[in-house]
Amino acid sequence: MGLWQSRRVSFISESAPSVLSVLRRQFDVSWGLFDYHLSRLGGEDFRWEPAAVCWTVRPTVDGGWEPDWADVEPDPVPVPTVAWLTWHIGWWWSVSIDHLRDEAPRDRTAVVWPGPTGATVEWMRDLAGQWRELLDAGPDLGAPARFPWRDDPAVTVADAVAWVNVELMKNAAEIGQLRMLRTVGSVGG
């Protein structure tokens, strides 16, 4: 009899926190980092291009904004700007919210970036508020997730919530790094 067969260890006890409470705390950590960087963004941070090959959000003739996009990721992958990252967050987060609400997910082209202003920061904060409301409502974490895995029955809503938390943390770190590089670069010359 092997070690694992002789010792049945339960990693979940009655006193263990619920999966939802862990996911909620994970979101709070991710959001805390993101909000830290959002609070420090200036208008010049959004469209700063740190490299020759960048994805950004470009002004349109009608006064709107259009994100750079390729259906097949190019090689090398363009460095995203803060503008592009905030649009991208708005897109995947809005679609995630649509799926959890059991609504038709909006198309990528229907997600409009507000511009390099406080409106983008408020948009991000509004999405965070909607996400908190969904988590507070106690979603069925064991139900199959329809996004981002295209209806794989082995992947649950809990997986989707964890993915949102991780994706938010990754994008927050990218935005923070871009903001710090621009700030330090402008100070040093």
PDB file of C-alpha atoms in Angstrom:
ATOM      1  CA  MET A   1       0.000   0.000   0.000  1.00  0.00           C
ATOM      2  CA  GLY A   2       1.479   3.350  -1.094  1.00  0.00           C
ATOM      3  CA  LEU A   3       1.701   6.474   0.998  1.00  0.00           C
ATOM      4  CA  TRP A   4      -1.263   8.105  -0.724  1.00  0.00           C
ATOM      5  CA  GLN A   5      -3.394   4.997  -0.363  1.00  0.00           C
ATOM      6  CA  SER A   6      -2.703   4.650   3.341  1.00  0.00           C
ATOM      7  CA  ARG A   7      -3.347   8.302   4.157  1.00  0.00           C
ATOM      8  CA  ARG A   8      -6.517   9.776   2.873  1.00  0.00           C
ATOM      9  CA  VAL A   9      -6.109  13.487   3.248  1.00  0.00           C
ATOM     10  CA  SER A  10      -8.980  15.861   2.793  1.00  0.00           C
ATOM     11  CA  PHE A  11      -7.924  19.319   1.707  1.00  0.00           C
ATOM     12  CA  ILE A  12     -11.387  20.667   2.385  1.00  0.00           C
ATOM     13  CA  SER A  13     -12.738  20.659   5.896  1.00  0.00           C
ATOM     14  CA  GLU A  14     -15.897  22.056   7.357  1.00  0.00           C
ATOM     15  CA  SER A  15     -13.931  25.056   8.576  1.00  0.00           C
ATOM     16  CA  ALA A  16     -12.353  25.694   5.164  1.00  0.00           C
ATOM     17  CA  PRO A  17     -13.546  28.787   3.336  1.00  0.00           C
ATOM     18  CA  SER A  18     -15.953  28.285   0.476  1.00  0.00           C
ATOM     19  CA  VAL A  19     -14.680  28.317  -3.088  1.00  0.00           C
ATOM     20  CA  LEU A  20     -16.659  31.503  -3.691  1.00  0.00           C
ATOM     21  CA  SER A  21     -15.095  33.285  -0.714  1.00  0.00           C
ATOM     22  CA  VAL A  22     -11.611  32.335  -1.950  1.00  0.00           C
ATOM     23  CA  LEU A  23     -12.444  33.548  -5.462  1.00  0.00           C
ATOM     24  CA  ARG A  24     -13.862  36.777  -4.046  1.00  0.00           C
ATOM     25  CA  ARG A  25     -10.702  37.415  -2.001  1.00  0.00           C
ATOM     26  CA  GLN A  26      -8.583  36.577  -5.047  1.00  0.00           C
ATOM     27  CA  PHE A  27     -10.568  39.162  -7.024  1.00  0.00           C
ATOM     28  CA  ASP A  28     -10.103  41.736  -4.264  1.00  0.00           C
ATOM     29  CA  VAL A  29      -6.308  41.279  -4.436  1.00  0.00           C
ATOM     30  CA  SER A  30      -6.303  41.534  -8.244  1.00  0.00           C
ATOM     31  CA  TRP A  31      -8.582  44.556  -8.179  1.00  0.00           C
ATOM     32  CA  GLY A  32      -6.506  46.252  -5.473  1.00  0.00           C
ATOM     33  CA  LEU A  33      -3.400  46.122  -7.668  1.00  0.00           C
ATOM     34  CA  PHE A  34      -5.331  47.273 -10.722  1.00  0.00           C
ATOM     35  CA  ASP A  35      -7.032  50.153  -8.916  1.00  0.00           C
ATOM     36  CA  TYR A  36      -3.655  51.252  -7.516  1.00  0.00           C
ATOM     37  CA  HIS A  37      -2.380  51.714 -11.070  1.00  0.00           C
ATOM     38  CA  LEU A  38      -5.673  53.118 -12.409  1.00  0.00           C
ATOM     39  CA  SER A  39      -5.600  55.841  -9.760  1.00  0.00           C
ATOM     40  CA  ARG A  40      -2.177  56.971 -10.983  1.00  0.00           C
ATOM     41  CA  LEU A  41      -2.822  57.005 -14.735  1.00  0.00           C
ATOM     42  CA  GLY A  42      -2.577  60.322 -16.533  1.00  0.00           C
ATOM     43  CA  GLY A  43      -3.886  61.038 -20.014  1.00  0.00           C
ATOM     44  CA  GLU A  44      -0.377  60.756 -21.462  1.00  0.00           C
ATOM     45  CA  ASP A  45      -0.027  57.202 -20.120  1.00  0.00           C
ATOM     46  CA  PHE A  46      -2.790  55.680 -22.227  1.00  0.00           C
ATOM     47  CA  ARG A  47      -1.362  55.958 -25.729  1.00  0.00           C
ATOM     48  CA  TRP A  48       2.364  55.976 -24.914  1.00  0.00           C
ATOM     49  CA  GLU A  49       4.078  53.517 -27.232  1.00  0.00           C
ATOM     50  CA  PRO A  50       7.091  51.839 -25.598  1.00  0.00           C
ATOM     51  CA  ALA A  51       8.260  50.028 -28.742  1.00  0.00           C
ATOM     52  CA  ALA A  52       8.233  50.316 -32.522  1.00  0.00           C
ATOM     53  CA  VAL A  53       5.654  47.519 -32.817  1.00  0.00           C
ATOM     54  CA  CYS A  54       2.607  48.296 -30.644  1.00  0.00           C
ATOM     55  CA  TRP A  55      -1.069  47.592 -30.416  1.00  0.00           C
ATOM     56  CA  THR A  56      -3.012  50.656 -29.369  1.00  0.00           C
ATOM     57  CA  VAL A  57      -6.415  52.281 -29.781  1.00  0.00           C
ATOM     58  CA  ARG A  58      -6.501  54.770 -32.652  1.00  0.00           C
ATOM     59  CA  PRO A  59      -8.798  57.753 -33.242  1.00  0.00           C
ATOM     60  CA  THR A  60     -11.410  57.323 -35.957  1.00  0.00           C
ATOM     61  CA  VAL A  61     -12.708  59.993 -38.347  1.00  0.00           C
ATOM     62  CA  ASP A  62     -16.011  60.145 -36.441  1.00  0.00           C
ATOM     63  CA  GLY A  63     -14.317  60.967 -33.123  1.00  0.00           C
ATOM     64  CA  GLY A  64     -14.377  57.449 -31.710  1.00  0.00           C
ATOM     65  CA  TRP A  65     -11.631  54.947 -31.074  1.00  0.00           C
ATOM     66  CA  GLU A  66     -10.699  51.715 -32.816  1.00  0.00           C
ATOM     67  CA  PRO A  67      -8.435  49.085 -31.256  1.00  0.00           C
ATOM     68  CA  ASP A  68      -5.734  47.393 -33.285  1.00  0.00           C
ATOM     69  CA  TRP A  69      -6.686  43.770 -33.874  1.00  0.00           C
ATOM     70  CA  ALA A  70      -5.580  40.689 -35.769  1.00  0.00           C
ATOM     71  CA  ASP A  71      -7.555  37.454 -35.852  1.00  0.00           C
ATOM     72  CA  VAL A  72      -4.251  35.575 -35.955  1.00  0.00           C
ATOM     73  CA  GLU A  73      -1.704  36.867 -33.459  1.00  0.00           C
ATOM     74  CA  PRO A  74       1.291  38.311 -35.327  1.00  0.00           C
ATOM     75  CA  ASP A  75       4.898  37.338 -34.709  1.00  0.00           C
ATOM     76  CA  PRO A  76       6.389  39.212 -33.018  1.00  0.00           C
ATOM     77  CA  VAL A  77       3.433  39.995 -30.800  1.00  0.00           C
ATOM     78  CA  PRO A  78       2.986  43.791 -30.620  1.00  0.00           C
ATOM     79  CA  VAL A  79       3.544  45.458 -27.253  1.00  0.00           C
ATOM     80  CA  PRO A  80       0.129  46.673 -26.042  1.00  0.00           C
ATOM     81  CA  THR A  81      -0.355  50.223 -24.830  1.00  0.00           C
ATOM     82  CA  VAL A  82      -2.343  51.083 -21.701  1.00  0.00           C
ATOM     83  CA  ALA A  83      -5.120  52.214 -24.055  1.00  0.00           C
ATOM     84  CA  TRP A  84      -5.227  48.838 -25.781  1.00  0.00           C
ATOM     85  CA  LEU A  85      -5.015  46.932 -22.485  1.00  0.00           C
ATOM     86  CA  THR A  86      -7.910  48.875 -20.941  1.00  0.00           C
ATOM     87  CA  TRP A  87     -10.009  48.305 -24.077  1.00  0.00           C
ATOM     88  CA  HIS A  88      -9.084  44.608 -23.975  1.00  0.00           C
ATOM     89  CA  ILE A  89     -10.026  44.337 -20.285  1.00  0.00           C
ATOM     90  CA  GLY A  90     -13.324  46.048 -21.066  1.00  0.00           C
ATOM     91  CA  TRP A  91     -13.977  43.556 -23.829  1.00  0.00           C
ATOM     92  CA  TRP A  92     -13.201  40.270 -22.034  1.00  0.00           C
ATOM     93  CA  TRP A  93     -14.728  41.447 -18.753  1.00  0.00           C
ATOM     94  CA  SER A  94     -17.948  42.640 -20.412  1.00  0.00           C
ATOM     95  CA  VAL A  95     -18.263  39.333 -22.251  1.00  0.00           C
ATOM     96  CA  SER A  96     -17.566  37.392 -19.034  1.00  0.00           C
ATOM     97  CA  ILE A  97     -20.286  39.379 -17.271  1.00  0.00           C
ATOM     98  CA  ASP A  98     -22.688  38.744 -20.170  1.00  0.00           C
ATOM     99  CA  HIS A  99     -22.083  35.000 -19.893  1.00  0.00           C
ATOM    100  CA  LEU A 100     -22.553  34.910 -16.111  1.00  0.00           C
ATOM    101  CA  ARG A 101     -25.807  36.840 -16.512  1.00  0.00           C
ATOM    102  CA  ASP A 102     -26.841  34.320 -19.169  1.00  0.00           C
ATOM    103  CA  GLU A 103     -27.128  37.133 -21.718  1.00  0.00           C
ATOM    104  CA  ALA A 104     -25.986  37.169 -25.328  1.00  0.00           C
ATOM    105  CA  PRO A 105     -22.306  38.135 -25.279  1.00  0.00           C
ATOM    106  CA  ARG A 106     -21.476  41.361 -27.036  1.00  0.00           C
ATOM    107  CA  ASP A 107     -19.241  41.277 -30.078  1.00  0.00           C
ATOM    108  CA  ARG A 108     -15.661  42.528 -29.802  1.00  0.00           C
ATOM    109  CA  THR A 109     -16.434  45.397 -32.186  1.00  0.00           C
ATOM    110  CA  ALA A 110     -19.349  46.525 -29.984  1.00  0.00           C
ATOM    111  CA  VAL A 111     -17.062  47.265 -27.029  1.00  0.00           C
ATOM    112  CA  VAL A 112     -16.254  50.975 -27.187  1.00  0.00           C
ATOM    113  CA  TRP A 113     -13.187  52.448 -25.504  1.00  0.00           C
ATOM    114  CA  PRO A 114     -14.084  55.798 -23.833  1.00  0.00           C
ATOM    115  CA  GLY A 115     -10.745  57.477 -24.577  1.00  0.00           C
ATOM    116  CA  PRO A 116      -7.620  58.511 -22.680  1.00  0.00           C
ATOM    117  CA  THR A 117      -9.488  60.136 -19.822  1.00  0.00           C
ATOM    118  CA  GLY A 118     -11.030  59.460 -16.459  1.00  0.00           C
ATOM    119  CA  ALA A 119     -13.962  57.901 -18.344  1.00  0.00           C
ATOM    120  CA  THR A 120     -11.843  54.799 -18.979  1.00  0.00           C
ATOM    121  CA  VAL A 121     -10.958  54.567 -15.289  1.00  0.00           C
ATOM    122  CA  GLU A 122     -14.648  54.883 -14.395  1.00  0.00           C
ATOM    123  CA  TRP A 123     -15.509  52.202 -16.976  1.00  0.00           C
ATOM    124  CA  MET A 124     -13.061  49.819 -15.310  1.00  0.00           C
ATOM    125  CA  ARG A 125     -14.496  50.633 -11.872  1.00  0.00           C
ATOM    126  CA  ASP A 126     -18.038  50.096 -13.145  1.00  0.00           C
ATOM    127  CA  LEU A 127     -17.068  46.665 -14.494  1.00  0.00           C
ATOM    128  CA  ALA A 128     -15.524  45.827 -11.108  1.00  0.00           C
ATOM    129  CA  GLY A 129     -18.794  46.815  -9.419  1.00  0.00           C
ATOM    130  CA  GLN A 130     -20.814  44.636 -11.791  1.00  0.00           C
ATOM    131  CA  TRP A 131     -18.413  41.741 -11.175  1.00  0.00           C
ATOM    132  CA  ARG A 132     -18.748  42.115  -7.392  1.00  0.00           C
ATOM    133  CA  GLU A 133     -22.542  42.094  -7.705  1.00  0.00           C
ATOM    134  CA  LEU A 134     -22.377  38.851  -9.678  1.00  0.00           C
ATOM    135  CA  LEU A 135     -20.071  37.262  -7.110  1.00  0.00           C
ATOM    136  CA  ASP A 136     -22.279  38.497  -4.258  1.00  0.00           C
ATOM    137  CA  ALA A 137     -25.299  36.900  -5.952  1.00  0.00           C
ATOM    138  CA  GLY A 138     -23.641  33.504  -5.513  1.00  0.00           C
ATOM    139  CA  PRO A 139     -23.269  32.135  -9.039  1.00  0.00           C
ATOM    140  CA  ASP A 140     -23.573  28.384  -9.585  1.00  0.00           C
ATOM    141  CA  LEU A 141     -19.837  27.693  -9.531  1.00  0.00           C
ATOM    142  CA  GLY A 142     -20.318  24.068 -10.544  1.00  0.00           C
ATOM    143  CA  ALA A 143     -22.250  24.864 -13.723  1.00  0.00           C
ATOM    144  CA  PRO A 144     -20.434  24.487 -17.041  1.00  0.00           C
ATOM    145  CA  ALA A 145     -18.761  27.706 -18.206  1.00  0.00           C
ATOM    146  CA  ARG A 146     -19.563  28.979 -21.683  1.00  0.00           C
ATOM    147  CA  PHE A 147     -16.639  31.406 -21.764  1.00  0.00           C
ATOM    148  CA  PRO A 148     -13.737  31.539 -22.444  1.00  0.00           C
ATOM    149  CA  TRP A 149     -13.576  27.796 -23.239  1.00  0.00           C
ATOM    150  CA  ARG A 150     -16.413  27.450 -25.729  1.00  0.00           C
ATOM    151  CA  ASP A 151     -18.794  25.206 -23.820  1.00  0.00           C
ATOM    152  CA  ASP A 152     -16.302  22.610 -22.557  1.00  0.00           C
ATOM    153  CA  PRO A 153     -18.439  20.664 -20.029  1.00  0.00           C
ATOM    154  CA  ALA A 154     -15.366  19.904 -17.899  1.00  0.00           C
ATOM    155  CA  VAL A 155     -14.793  23.608 -17.194  1.00  0.00           C
ATOM    156  CA  THR A 156     -17.010  25.287 -14.622  1.00  0.00           C
ATOM    157  CA  VAL A 157     -18.136  28.781 -13.735  1.00  0.00           C
ATOM    158  CA  ALA A 158     -15.614  28.606 -10.866  1.00  0.00           C
ATOM    159  CA  ASP A 159     -12.888  28.140 -13.491  1.00  0.00           C
ATOM    160  CA  ALA A 160     -14.207  31.146 -15.421  1.00  0.00           C
ATOM    161  CA  VAL A 161     -14.255  33.325 -12.284  1.00  0.00           C
ATOM    162  CA  ALA A 162     -10.688  32.266 -11.457  1.00  0.00           C
ATOM    163  CA  TRP A 163      -9.673  33.040 -15.062  1.00  0.00           C
ATOM    164  CA  VAL A 164     -11.130  36.569 -14.794  1.00  0.00           C
ATOM    165  CA  ASN A 165      -9.178  37.117 -11.570  1.00  0.00           C
ATOM    166  CA  VAL A 166      -5.910  35.895 -13.098  1.00  0.00           C
ATOM    167  CA  GLU A 167      -6.414  37.780 -16.369  1.00  0.00           C
ATOM    168  CA  LEU A 168      -7.153  40.962 -14.404  1.00  0.00           C
ATOM    169  CA  MET A 169      -3.991  40.506 -12.330  1.00  0.00           C
ATOM    170  CA  LYS A 170      -1.903  39.928 -15.476  1.00  0.00           C
ATOM    171  CA  ASN A 171      -3.323  43.000 -17.206  1.00  0.00           C
ATOM    172  CA  ALA A 172      -2.923  45.097 -14.039  1.00  0.00           C
ATOM    173  CA  ALA A 173       0.757  44.146 -13.892  1.00  0.00           C
ATOM    174  CA  GLU A 174       1.201  45.010 -17.585  1.00  0.00           C
ATOM    175  CA  ILE A 175      -0.451  48.414 -17.114  1.00  0.00           C
ATOM    176  CA  GLY A 176       1.573  49.098 -13.984  1.00  0.00           C
ATOM    177  CA  GLN A 177       4.811  48.197 -15.731  1.00  0.00           C
ATOM    178  CA  LEU A 178       3.991  50.418 -18.716  1.00  0.00           C
ATOM    179  CA  ARG A 179       3.061  53.328 -16.451  1.00  0.00           C
ATOM    180  CA  MET A 180       6.263  52.981 -14.437  1.00  0.00           C
ATOM    181  CA  LEU A 181       8.446  52.680 -17.552  1.00  0.00           C
ATOM    182  CA  ARG A 182       6.903  55.806 -19.061  1.00  0.00           C
ATOM    183  CA  THR A 183       7.237  57.747 -15.817  1.00  0.00           C
ATOM    184  CA  VAL A 184      10.833  56.722 -15.160  1.00  0.00           C
ATOM    185  CA  GLY A 185      11.754  57.208 -18.811  1.00  0.00           C
ATOM    186  CA  SER A 186      10.392  60.747 -18.825  1.00  0.00           C
ATOM    187  CA  VAL A 187      12.269  61.642 -15.638  1.00  0.00           C
ATOM    188  CA  GLY A 188      15.569  60.227 -16.877  1.00  0.00           C
ATOM    189  CA  GLY A 189      15.450  61.885 -20.229  1.00  0.00           C
TER     190      GLY A 189
END
